[in-house]
Coordinates of C-alpha atoms in Angstrom, one line a residue:
M1139 CA 0.0 0.0 0.0
N1140 CA 2.9 2.3 0.7
S1141 CA 6.3 1.2 -0.6
G1142 CA 7.9 3.5 2.0
C1143 CA 6.3 1.9 5.0
G1144 CA 9.4 0.3 6.4
C1145 CA 7.8 -3.1 7.0
N1146 CA 9.5 -6.3 6.0
A1147 CA 8.9 -6.5 2.2
G1148 CA 9.2 -10.2 2.3
A1149 CA 6.3 -10.7 4.7
P1150 CA 3.4 -12.8 3.4
K1151 CA 0.8 -10.7 1.6
T1152 CA -1.9 -11.7 4.0
S1153 CA 0.0 -10.1 6.8
H1154 CA 1.7 -7.3 5.0
L1155 CA -1.2 -5.1 3.9
C1156 CA 0.0 -1.9 5.5
L1157 CA -2.7 0.4 7.0
P1158 CA -2.3 4.1 8.0
V1159 CA -3.0 4.5 11.7
P1160 CA -2.8 8.0 13.2
G1161 CA -0.4 7.7 16.1
R1162 CA 1.8 9.9 18.2
D1163 CA 4.9 9.5 16.0
Q1164 CA 5.3 11.7 13.0
G1165 CA 5.3 9.2 10.1
S1166 CA 5.9 10.1 6.5
G1167 CA 2.4 9.3 5.1
T1168 CA 0.6 11.7 2.9
L1169 CA -2.9 11.4 4.4
P1170 CA -4.5 14.5 6.2
F1171 CA -3.3 13.1 9.5
R1172 CA 0.3 11.9 10.1
P1173 CA 0.2 8.1 10.1
S1174 CA 2.3 5.4 11.6
W1175 CA 2.1 2.1 9.8
K1176 CA 0.9 -1.2 11.2
T1177 CA 0.4 -4.5 9.5
V1178 CA -3.0 -6.3 9.8
D1179 CA -1.3 -9.0 12.0
E1180 CA 0.1 -6.3 14.2
L1181 CA -3.2 -4.7 14.6
R1182 CA -4.9 -8.0 15.3
S1183 CA -2.3 -8.8 17.9
I1184 CA -3.0 -5.5 19.7
V1185 CA -6.7 -6.2 19.9
D1186 CA -6.4 -10.0 20.7
Q1187 CA -4.0 -9.4 23.6
G1188 CA -6.2 -6.7 25.0
D1189 CA -3.5 -4.1 24.9
T1190 CA -4.4 -0.5 25.4
V1191 CA -5.0 1.4 22.2
E1192 CA -4.6 5.2 22.2
P1193 CA -8.0 7.0 21.6
D1194 CA -6.7 8.8 18.5
I1195 CA -5.7 5.6 16.8
L1196 CA -8.0 4.3 14.1
I1197 CA -8.0 0.5 13.7
I1198 CA -9.0 -0.3 10.2
S1199 CA -10.1 -3.8 9.1
F1200 CA -10.9 -4.7 5.5
M1201 CA -14.2 -6.3 4.8
A1202 CA -15.1 -8.3 1.7
L1203 CA -17.0 -5.3 0.3
G1204 CA -15.1 -2.1 1.0
Y1205 CA -13.5 -0.9 4.2
R1206 CA -14.7 -0.8 7.7
Y1207 CA -13.2 1.8 10.0
I1208 CA -13.3 1.2 13.7
S1209 CA -12.5 4.1 16.1
Q1210 CA -11.5 3.3 19.6
A1211 CA -12.4 6.8 20.6
A1212 CA -15.9 6.4 19.2
A1213 CA -16.3 3.1 21.1
K1214 CA -15.3 4.8 24.4
T1215 CA -17.3 8.0 24.1
D1216 CA -20.2 7.4 21.9
V1217 CA -21.1 3.8 22.5
Q1218 CA -24.8 4.6 22.8
L1219 CA -24.8 7.0 20.0
D1220 CA -22.6 5.9 17.1
Y1221 CA -21.7 2.9 15.1
D1222 CA -18.0 2.0 14.8
G1223 CA -17.8 2.9 11.1
P1224 CA -19.3 2.5 7.6
L1225 CA -20.3 -1.0 6.5
M1226 CA -21.2 -1.5 2.8
K1227 CA -23.0 -4.5 1.5
T1228 CA -24.2 -3.4 -1.9
E1229 CA -23.7 -0.5 -4.3
V1230 CA -26.0 2.5 -3.5
P1231 CA -28.8 2.5 -4.4
G1232 CA -29.0 -1.2 -3.8
P1233 CA -31.7 -3.6 -5.1
R1234 CA -34.2 -2.9 -2.4
S1235 CA -33.9 0.9 -2.8
R1236 CA -34.3 0.6 -6.6
E1237 CA -37.4 -1.5 -6.2
L1238 CA -38.9 1.0 -3.7
T1239 CA -38.0 3.9 -6.0
K1240 CA -39.8 2.1 -8.8
Q1241 CA -42.9 1.7 -6.7
L1242 CA -42.9 5.3 -5.6
S1243 CA -42.5 6.4 -9.3
E1244 CA -45.9 4.9 -10.0
I1245 CA -47.6 7.6 -7.8
Q1246 CA -45.2 10.6 -8.0
N1247 CA -42.0 11.8 -9.6
A1248 CA -39.2 10.1 -7.7
D1249 CA -36.3 11.2 -9.8
A1250 CA -34.7 13.1 -6.9
V1251 CA -34.6 10.0 -4.6
H1252 CA -31.1 8.9 -3.8
F1253 CA -32.0 5.8 -1.8
F1254 CA -34.5 4.6 0.8
C1255 CA -33.5 4.6 4.4
N1256 CA -33.9 2.4 7.5
Y1257 CA -34.2 5.1 10.1
E1258 CA -34.8 2.6 12.9
E1259 CA -31.3 1.3 12.4
S1260 CA -29.6 4.6 11.8
R1261 CA -27.7 6.0 14.7
G1262 CA -25.5 9.0 15.5
N1263 CA -23.6 10.1 12.5
Y1264 CA -24.5 7.0 10.5
L1265 CA -27.4 6.6 8.1
V1266 CA -28.5 3.0 7.2
D1267 CA -30.3 2.3 4.0
V1268 CA -32.9 -0.4 3.3
D1269 CA -30.2 -2.7 1.8
G1270 CA -28.2 -2.7 5.0
N1271 CA -25.5 -0.2 3.9
R1272 CA -24.3 1.9 6.8
M1273 CA -22.8 5.2 5.8
L1274 CA -21.1 8.1 7.6
D1275 CA -23.6 10.9 6.9
L1276 CA -22.0 14.4 6.3
Y1277 CA -25.2 15.7 4.7
S1278 CA -27.6 15.0 7.6
Q1279 CA -30.9 15.3 5.7
I1280 CA -29.9 18.6 4.0
S1281 CA -28.5 20.0 7.3
S1282 CA -31.5 19.2 9.4
I1283 CA -30.3 16.6 12.0
P1284 CA -28.9 18.4 15.0
I1285 CA -27.5 15.7 17.3
G1286 CA -27.5 12.6 15.2
Y1287 CA -29.9 9.9 14.4
N1288 CA -31.9 8.3 17.3
H1289 CA -30.1 10.2 20.0
P1290 CA -30.6 8.5 23.4
A1291 CA -31.8 11.8 25.0
L1292 CA -34.6 12.2 22.4
L1293 CA -35.6 8.5 22.6
K1294 CA -35.9 9.0 26.4
L1295 CA -38.0 12.1 25.9
L1296 CA -40.4 10.3 23.6
Q1297 CA -40.8 7.5 26.2
Q1298 CA -41.9 9.8 29.0
P1299 CA -45.7 9.4 29.4
Q1300 CA -46.2 13.1 30.2
N1301 CA -45.0 14.0 26.7
L1302 CA -47.3 11.6 24.7
S1303 CA -50.1 14.1 24.5
A1304 CA -47.9 16.6 22.6
F1305 CA -47.2 14.1 19.9
I1306 CA -50.8 12.8 19.7
N1307 CA -52.8 16.0 19.9
R1308 CA -51.5 18.6 17.5
P1309 CA -53.2 21.8 18.4
A1310 CA -54.1 24.9 16.3
L1311 CA -51.7 27.0 18.3
G1312 CA -53.0 30.4 17.2
I1313 CA -56.3 29.8 19.0
L1314 CA -56.0 26.8 21.3
P1315 CA -52.4 26.4 22.6
P1316 CA -51.6 23.9 25.4
E1317 CA -51.1 25.1 29.0
N1318 CA -47.3 24.8 28.8
F1319 CA -46.8 26.4 25.4
T1320 CA -45.3 29.7 26.6
A1321 CA -43.1 27.9 29.1
K1322 CA -41.8 25.6 26.5
L1323 CA -41.1 28.5 24.1
E1324 CA -39.1 30.2 26.9
E1325 CA -37.2 26.9 27.6
S1326 CA -36.5 26.2 23.9
L1327 CA -36.6 29.0 21.3
L1328 CA -36.4 32.1 23.5
S1329 CA -33.4 30.7 25.4
V1330 CA -31.4 31.0 22.1
A1331 CA -33.0 34.2 20.8
P1332 CA -30.7 36.4 18.8
N1333 CA -29.5 39.6 20.3
G1334 CA -32.2 42.3 20.3
M1335 CA -35.1 40.1 19.7
S1336 CA -37.9 39.4 22.2
Q1337 CA -40.6 38.2 19.8
I1338 CA -41.1 34.8 18.3
I1339 CA -43.5 33.2 15.8
T1340 CA -43.3 29.5 15.1
M1341 CA -43.9 27.9 11.7
A1342 CA -43.6 24.5 10.1
C1343 CA -40.7 25.0 7.6
G1344 CA -38.1 27.4 6.3
S1345 CA -40.2 28.6 3.4
C1346 CA -43.2 29.5 5.5
S1347 CA -40.9 31.2 8.0
N1348 CA -39.4 33.5 5.3
E1349 CA -42.8 34.0 3.7
N1350 CA -44.4 35.2 6.9
A1351 CA -41.4 37.3 7.8
F1352 CA -41.9 39.1 4.5
K1353 CA -45.5 39.7 5.4
S1354 CA -44.5 41.1 8.8
I1355 CA -42.0 43.4 7.1
F1356 CA -44.6 44.6 4.6
M1357 CA -47.2 45.3 7.3
W1358 CA -44.6 47.1 9.4
Y1359 CA -43.5 49.2 6.4
R1360 CA -47.1 50.2 5.5
N1361 CA -47.9 51.2 9.0
K1362 CA -44.7 53.3 9.1
E1363 CA -45.9 55.1 5.9
R1364 CA -49.4 55.6 7.2
G1365 CA -48.2 56.8 10.6
H1366 CA -50.7 54.5 12.2
S1367 CA -52.2 51.0 11.8
K1368 CA -55.8 51.8 10.9
A1369 CA -56.6 50.9 7.3
S1370 CA -58.9 53.0 5.2
K1371 CA -62.2 51.8 3.7
E1372 CA -60.5 52.0 0.2
E1373 CA -57.6 49.9 1.4
L1374 CA -59.9 47.3 2.8
E1375 CA -61.8 47.1 -0.4
T1376 CA -58.9 47.1 -2.9
C1377 CA -56.9 44.5 -1.1
M1378 CA -59.7 42.0 -1.8
I1379 CA -59.1 42.4 -5.6
N1380 CA -55.3 42.5 -5.3
Q1381 CA -55.2 46.2 -6.1
F1382 CA -53.4 49.3 -4.7
P1383 CA -53.6 50.9 -2.2
G1384 CA -54.8 47.9 -0.2
C1385 CA -52.0 45.8 -1.8
P1386 CA -49.0 48.2 -2.0
D1387 CA -46.3 47.3 -4.5
Y1388 CA -43.5 46.8 -2.1
S1389 CA -40.5 44.5 -2.7
I1390 CA -37.9 42.5 -0.9
L1391 CA -34.3 42.9 -2.2
S1392 CA -32.4 39.6 -2.5
F1393 CA -29.1 38.3 -3.9
M1394 CA -28.1 36.2 -6.9
G1395 CA -27.3 32.7 -5.6
G1396 CA -29.6 33.1 -2.7
F1397 CA -32.1 30.4 -1.7
H1398 CA -35.0 31.3 0.6
G1399 CA -37.7 28.8 -0.2
R1400 CA -40.2 27.7 -2.9
T1401 CA -43.4 29.4 -1.9
M1402 CA -44.4 32.4 -4.1
G1403 CA -42.9 35.2 -2.2
C1404 CA -39.8 33.2 -1.3
L1405 CA -39.4 32.0 -4.8
A1406 CA -39.1 35.6 -6.0
T1407 CA -36.0 35.9 -3.7
T1408 CA -34.6 32.5 -4.7
H1409 CA -31.9 32.6 -7.4
S1410 CA -29.8 29.4 -7.1
K1411 CA -31.2 27.0 -9.7
A1412 CA -33.4 27.6 -12.7
I1413 CA -35.4 24.3 -12.0
H1414 CA -36.8 25.9 -8.9
K1415 CA -38.3 28.8 -10.7
L1416 CA -39.1 27.6 -14.2
D1417 CA -42.8 28.2 -15.4
I1418 CA -43.7 29.9 -12.1
P1419 CA -45.0 33.6 -12.2
S1420 CA -43.0 35.9 -10.0
F1421 CA -42.7 39.5 -8.8
D1422 CA -40.5 42.3 -10.1
W1423 CA -38.3 42.5 -7.1
P1424 CA -34.6 43.7 -7.0
I1425 CA -31.8 41.2 -7.2
A1426 CA -28.3 42.3 -6.2
P1427 CA -25.0 40.5 -7.0
F1428 CA -23.5 38.6 -4.1
P1429 CA -19.7 38.7 -3.7
R1430 CA -17.8 36.0 -5.6
L1431 CA -14.6 35.8 -3.5
K1432 CA -11.3 34.6 -4.8
Y1433 CA -9.4 32.0 -2.8
P1434 CA -7.1 31.7 -0.9
L1435 CA -8.5 34.8 0.8
E1436 CA -5.1 36.0 2.0
D1437 CA -3.9 36.2 -1.6
F1438 CA -6.8 38.3 -2.9
V1439 CA -7.5 40.8 -0.1
K1440 CA -7.7 43.8 -2.4
E1441 CA -9.7 42.1 -5.1
N1442 CA -12.2 40.7 -2.7
Q1443 CA -12.6 44.1 -1.0
Q1444 CA -13.3 45.6 -4.4
E1445 CA -15.8 42.9 -5.2
E1446 CA -17.7 43.4 -2.0
A1447 CA -17.7 47.2 -2.4
H1448 CA -19.1 46.8 -5.9
C1449 CA -21.9 44.5 -4.6
L1450 CA -22.8 47.0 -1.8
E1451 CA -22.9 49.8 -4.3
E1452 CA -25.3 47.8 -6.5
V1453 CA -27.6 47.2 -3.4
E1454 CA -27.9 51.0 -2.9
D1455 CA -28.4 51.7 -6.5
L1456 CA -31.2 49.1 -6.7
I1457 CA -33.0 50.5 -3.6
V1458 CA -33.0 53.9 -5.2
K1459 CA -34.0 52.6 -8.6
Y1460 CA -37.0 50.6 -7.2
R1461 CA -38.2 53.5 -5.2
K1462 CA -38.4 55.5 -8.4
K1463 CA -40.3 52.6 -10.0
K1464 CA -42.8 52.8 -7.2
K1465 CA -41.7 49.3 -6.0
T1466 CA -40.2 50.4 -2.7
V1467 CA -37.8 48.0 -1.1
A1468 CA -39.3 47.3 2.3
G1469 CA -36.7 44.7 3.3
I1470 CA -33.5 43.0 2.5
I1471 CA -33.0 39.3 2.9
V1472 CA -29.6 37.6 3.0
E1473 CA -28.0 34.3 4.1
P1474 CA -24.9 34.4 6.2
I1475 CA -23.5 31.8 3.8
Q1476 CA -25.4 31.2 0.6
S1477 CA -26.0 27.5 0.9
E1478 CA -28.0 26.0 -2.0
G1479 CA -26.4 28.6 -4.2
G1480 CA -22.9 27.1 -3.8
D1481 CA -21.7 27.9 -0.3
N1482 CA -20.8 31.5 -1.2
H1483 CA -19.2 33.5 1.6
A1484 CA -18.7 37.2 2.3
S1485 CA -16.7 38.9 4.9
D1486 CA -18.2 40.0 8.2
D1487 CA -17.5 43.6 7.2
F1488 CA -19.7 43.1 4.1
F1489 CA -22.7 42.2 6.3
R1490 CA -22.1 45.0 8.7
K1491 CA -22.1 47.5 5.8
L1492 CA -25.2 45.8 4.3
R1493 CA -27.0 46.3 7.6
E1494 CA -26.0 50.0 7.6
I1495 CA -27.5 50.3 4.1
A1496 CA -30.7 48.8 5.2
R1497 CA -31.0 51.2 8.2
K1498 CA -30.0 54.2 6.0
H1499 CA -32.8 53.5 3.6
G1500 CA -35.4 52.5 6.1
C1501 CA -35.5 48.8 5.0
A1502 CA -36.0 45.9 7.4
F1503 CA -32.9 43.6 7.6
L1504 CA -33.8 39.9 7.5
V1505 CA -31.2 37.2 8.1
D1506 CA -32.1 33.7 6.8
E1507 CA -30.5 31.3 9.2
V1508 CA -32.5 28.3 8.1
Q1509 CA -29.4 26.3 7.1
T1510 CA -26.7 28.1 9.0
G1511 CA -28.5 28.3 12.4
C1512 CA -28.3 26.0 15.4
G1513 CA -24.5 25.8 15.7
A1514 CA -23.3 24.5 12.3
T1515 CA -20.7 27.3 11.9
G1516 CA -19.4 27.1 15.5
K1517 CA -21.7 29.8 16.9
F1518 CA -25.3 29.2 17.5
W1519 CA -26.2 31.8 14.9
A1520 CA -23.8 32.4 12.0
H1521 CA -24.6 36.2 12.0
Q1522 CA -23.1 36.4 15.5
Y1523 CA -19.7 36.5 13.7
W1524 CA -20.6 39.9 12.2
G1525 CA -20.7 41.8 15.5
L1526 CA -23.6 44.0 14.5
E1527 CA -24.1 47.1 16.6
D1528 CA -27.7 47.3 15.5
P1529 CA -29.2 43.8 15.5
A1530 CA -31.1 42.4 12.5
D1531 CA -34.8 43.1 12.5
A1532 CA -35.7 39.5 12.0
V1533 CA -34.0 36.1 11.9
T1534 CA -35.6 33.0 10.3
F1535 CA -34.8 29.4 11.2
S1536 CA -35.8 25.8 10.6
K1537 CA -33.9 22.6 9.8
K1538 CA -31.7 21.7 12.8
M1539 CA -34.0 23.8 14.9
L1540 CA -36.6 21.1 14.3
T1541 CA -39.4 23.7 13.9
G1542 CA -39.6 26.7 11.6
G1543 CA -40.3 30.3 12.6
F1544 CA -38.7 33.7 13.0
F1545 CA -37.5 35.9 15.8
H1546 CA -38.1 39.6 15.3
K1547 CA -38.0 43.0 17.0
E1548 CA -41.0 44.5 18.7
E1549 CA -41.6 46.8 15.8
L1550 CA -42.5 43.9 13.5
R1551 CA -45.1 42.5 15.8
P1552 CA -48.5 42.1 14.0
D1553 CA -50.9 44.7 15.0
A1554 CA -54.0 42.5 14.9
P1555 CA -54.9 38.8 15.2
Y1556 CA -54.9 36.5 12.2
R1557 CA -52.5 38.7 10.2
I1558 CA -49.7 36.2 10.6
F1559 CA -51.6 32.9 11.0
N1560 CA -52.2 29.4 9.8
T1561 CA -53.8 26.3 11.3
W1562 CA -50.7 24.8 13.1
L1563 CA -48.3 27.8 13.6
G1564 CA -45.6 25.2 14.4
D1565 CA -45.8 22.1 16.5
P1566 CA -45.4 22.0 20.3
S1567 CA -43.9 18.5 20.1
K1568 CA -41.0 20.0 18.2
N1569 CA -40.5 22.6 21.0
L1570 CA -40.2 19.7 23.4
M1571 CA -37.6 18.0 21.3
L1572 CA -35.7 21.3 20.6
A1573 CA -35.5 22.0 24.4
E1574 CA -33.8 18.6 24.8
V1575 CA -31.6 19.2 21.9
L1576 CA -30.5 22.5 23.4
N1577 CA -29.8 20.7 26.7
V1578 CA -27.5 18.2 24.9
I1579 CA -25.8 21.0 23.0
K1580 CA -25.0 22.8 26.3
R1581 CA -24.2 19.6 28.3
E1582 CA -21.8 18.2 25.8
N1583 CA -20.4 21.6 24.8
L1584 CA -21.2 20.8 21.1
L1585 CA -20.5 24.3 19.8
S1586 CA -16.9 23.9 20.9
N1587 CA -16.9 20.5 19.3
V1588 CA -18.1 22.0 16.0
V1589 CA -15.2 24.5 16.1
H1590 CA -12.7 21.8 16.8
S1591 CA -13.9 19.1 14.4
G1592 CA -14.6 21.8 11.8
Q1593 CA -11.0 22.9 11.9
V1594 CA -9.8 19.3 11.5
L1595 CA -12.2 18.9 8.5
Y1596 CA -11.1 22.2 7.0
N1597 CA -7.4 21.4 7.4
G1598 CA -7.9 18.0 5.9
L1599 CA -9.7 19.5 2.9
Q1600 CA -6.9 22.0 2.4
D1601 CA -4.4 19.0 2.4
L1602 CA -6.5 17.2 -0.1
Q1603 CA -6.7 20.3 -2.2
A1604 CA -2.9 20.6 -2.3
R1605 CA -2.6 16.9 -3.4
Y1606 CA -5.6 16.8 -5.8
P1607 CA -5.7 20.4 -7.3
H1608 CA -7.2 19.0 -10.5
L1609 CA -10.3 17.9 -8.5
I1610 CA -10.6 20.2 -5.5
S1611 CA -10.4 24.0 -5.3
R1612 CA -11.7 27.0 -3.3
V1613 CA -11.9 25.1 0.1
R1614 CA -13.9 27.3 2.4
G1615 CA -16.0 27.0 5.5
R1616 CA -16.9 28.0 9.1
G1617 CA -17.1 25.3 11.7
T1618 CA -18.2 22.1 10.0
F1619 CA -20.1 24.2 7.4
C1620 CA -17.4 23.5 4.8
S1621 CA -17.3 23.1 1.0
F1622 CA -15.1 23.0 -2.0
D1623 CA -15.4 23.4 -5.7
T1624 CA -14.9 20.7 -8.4
P1625 CA -14.1 21.2 -12.1
S1626 CA -17.7 20.5 -13.3
D1627 CA -21.1 19.3 -12.3
A1628 CA -20.4 15.9 -13.8
I1629 CA -17.2 15.4 -11.8
R1630 CA -18.9 16.7 -8.6
N1631 CA -21.8 14.2 -9.0
K1632 CA -19.4 11.3 -9.7
L1633 CA -17.3 12.1 -6.6
I1634 CA -20.5 12.2 -4.5
A1635 CA -21.6 8.8 -6.0
N1636 CA -18.2 7.2 -5.5
A1637 CA -18.0 8.4 -1.9
R1638 CA -21.4 7.0 -1.2
N1639 CA -20.4 3.6 -2.4
K1640 CA -17.4 3.8 -0.1
G1641 CA -19.7 4.6 2.9
V1642 CA -19.9 8.4 3.0
V1643 CA -23.0 10.6 2.3
L1644 CA -22.2 14.1 0.8
G1645 CA -24.3 16.8 -0.8
G1646 CA -23.9 19.1 -3.7
S1647 CA -24.6 22.8 -3.9
G1648 CA -24.5 25.4 -6.6
E1649 CA -23.1 24.5 -10.0
R1650 CA -20.2 22.4 -9.0
S1651 CA -19.6 22.5 -5.2
I1652 CA -19.6 19.7 -2.6
R1653 CA -20.9 20.8 0.8
F1654 CA -20.6 19.3 4.2
R1655 CA -23.5 19.4 6.7
P1656 CA -22.7 17.0 9.4
T1657 CA -24.5 16.8 12.8
L1658 CA -23.2 18.7 15.9
V1659 CA -22.0 15.4 17.3
F1660 CA -19.5 14.9 14.4
R1661 CA -16.2 14.5 16.2
E1662 CA -12.6 14.7 15.3
H1663 CA -12.3 11.0 14.7
H1664 CA -15.3 11.2 12.3
A1665 CA -13.4 13.9 10.3
H1666 CA -10.3 11.8 10.1
L1667 CA -12.3 8.8 9.1
F1668 CA -14.0 10.8 6.3
L1669 CA -10.7 12.3 5.1
N1670 CA -9.2 8.8 4.9
I1671 CA -12.0 7.4 2.8
F1672 CA -12.3 10.5 0.6
D1673 CA -8.6 10.4 0.0
G1674 CA -9.1 7.0 -1.5
V1675 CA -12.0 8.2 -3.6
L1676 CA -9.9 11.0 -5.0
A1677 CA -6.9 8.7 -5.6
D1678 CA -9.0 6.2 -7.5
F1679 CA -11.0 8.8 -9.5
I1680 CA -10.9 8.4 -13.2

């Protein structure tokens, strides 16, 4: 495996397959970690004799179909939570997945289905499919699993009799909330409220969170123009036929590459892929360019500053232009990291200046933390990195938060009942689960874990980029919220498929990026394990 391993070259092949094992000594291997080299027999002897194995050593045993990576550290610290590594039995999708996809295709378009899952057997960072393949999941249901599959704390929560009612009886929260609803909001969502926000409205998903945040912004802006909240008779009549003045022609400014959902208002602010928008009527709302930074950042400081300045200038120009068009910009929406659009980053200074522009022109500033929220970047909210003197006016969330909704300032509070409303307005059972998730995050110090494991992942990706520059470029990220570019969409998709067949689930974003969205319980040894597997995927790529 490595001609420079230093083992006895005359040893039998069965005992001389050399495996990289991260140890304390500084070996000469080329993997992201520094390996010492052990033969299969040496590793077997260590285990058989019951000798102590350092927690940072990965014992690797070969299975008939692919590799199986066993982490001693995982066994010691996450025995209830994690499996010991990937285990592949078939290609993915396997025969059972293909059959189920065929069945589903009879009743709906199933072209987007990757494979069918066995969620009962999935655990921790590992997703198990219906063919028995066990994969290290670095995509986590499009960034929506906070503390791993079937976490013991959540299983225990669901087994408590006093919680059963919340899962059986889903209330219409706007009119008939349960007795403990306010207490559970304070225990869960309000305990992590962004700076400057005392108000919360829960929703079911990210799209409806943004959609209703838009509505709150429009109502706030109209009341600001009126000077009061009492609508005229003409406004009440014309709104019923979608006409001015009852339906003012306001707009939300968004950015190219942004993704904010697929409902009608959100779709007007979504600009990541044509397939999302094709054939759907939309609004004439302003679209500003989002910075396209050059990497490595330290080599392009001036160019990137100029790029961000240009984008901010365009934002101001569009606000003025749309005011003249009588399509006043009532709000600006932005993601801390454009996720679906290709993991596009901008500097903290860019966002601080964007917030200043919003204040200068009287626009609400809405931060979409649907994908970046709940700790994925190493802070609970990614916009905390910006250090805003004047907080955002609203922050939307979903995915890892288990429920949708938005925090907002007092000024955006609806002035009458039923203005922001639907049947469910969220789900109290999700608040129960979120409260326990937050307890786990605090108890296990998972934000610090994300920073640490994210740095290991990022450094490893940088190393892979240096060794495979024809396949990897523009490595970037915050916490475990990492990504890199590939040469093309076709190569990106093939790398993802090849990694899946080696036991790793990855996701794509933008035109040619691969993104990483692991859970908050993704540890250092998981990062090393992934980097080792993916190194092989890259080395074997044709």
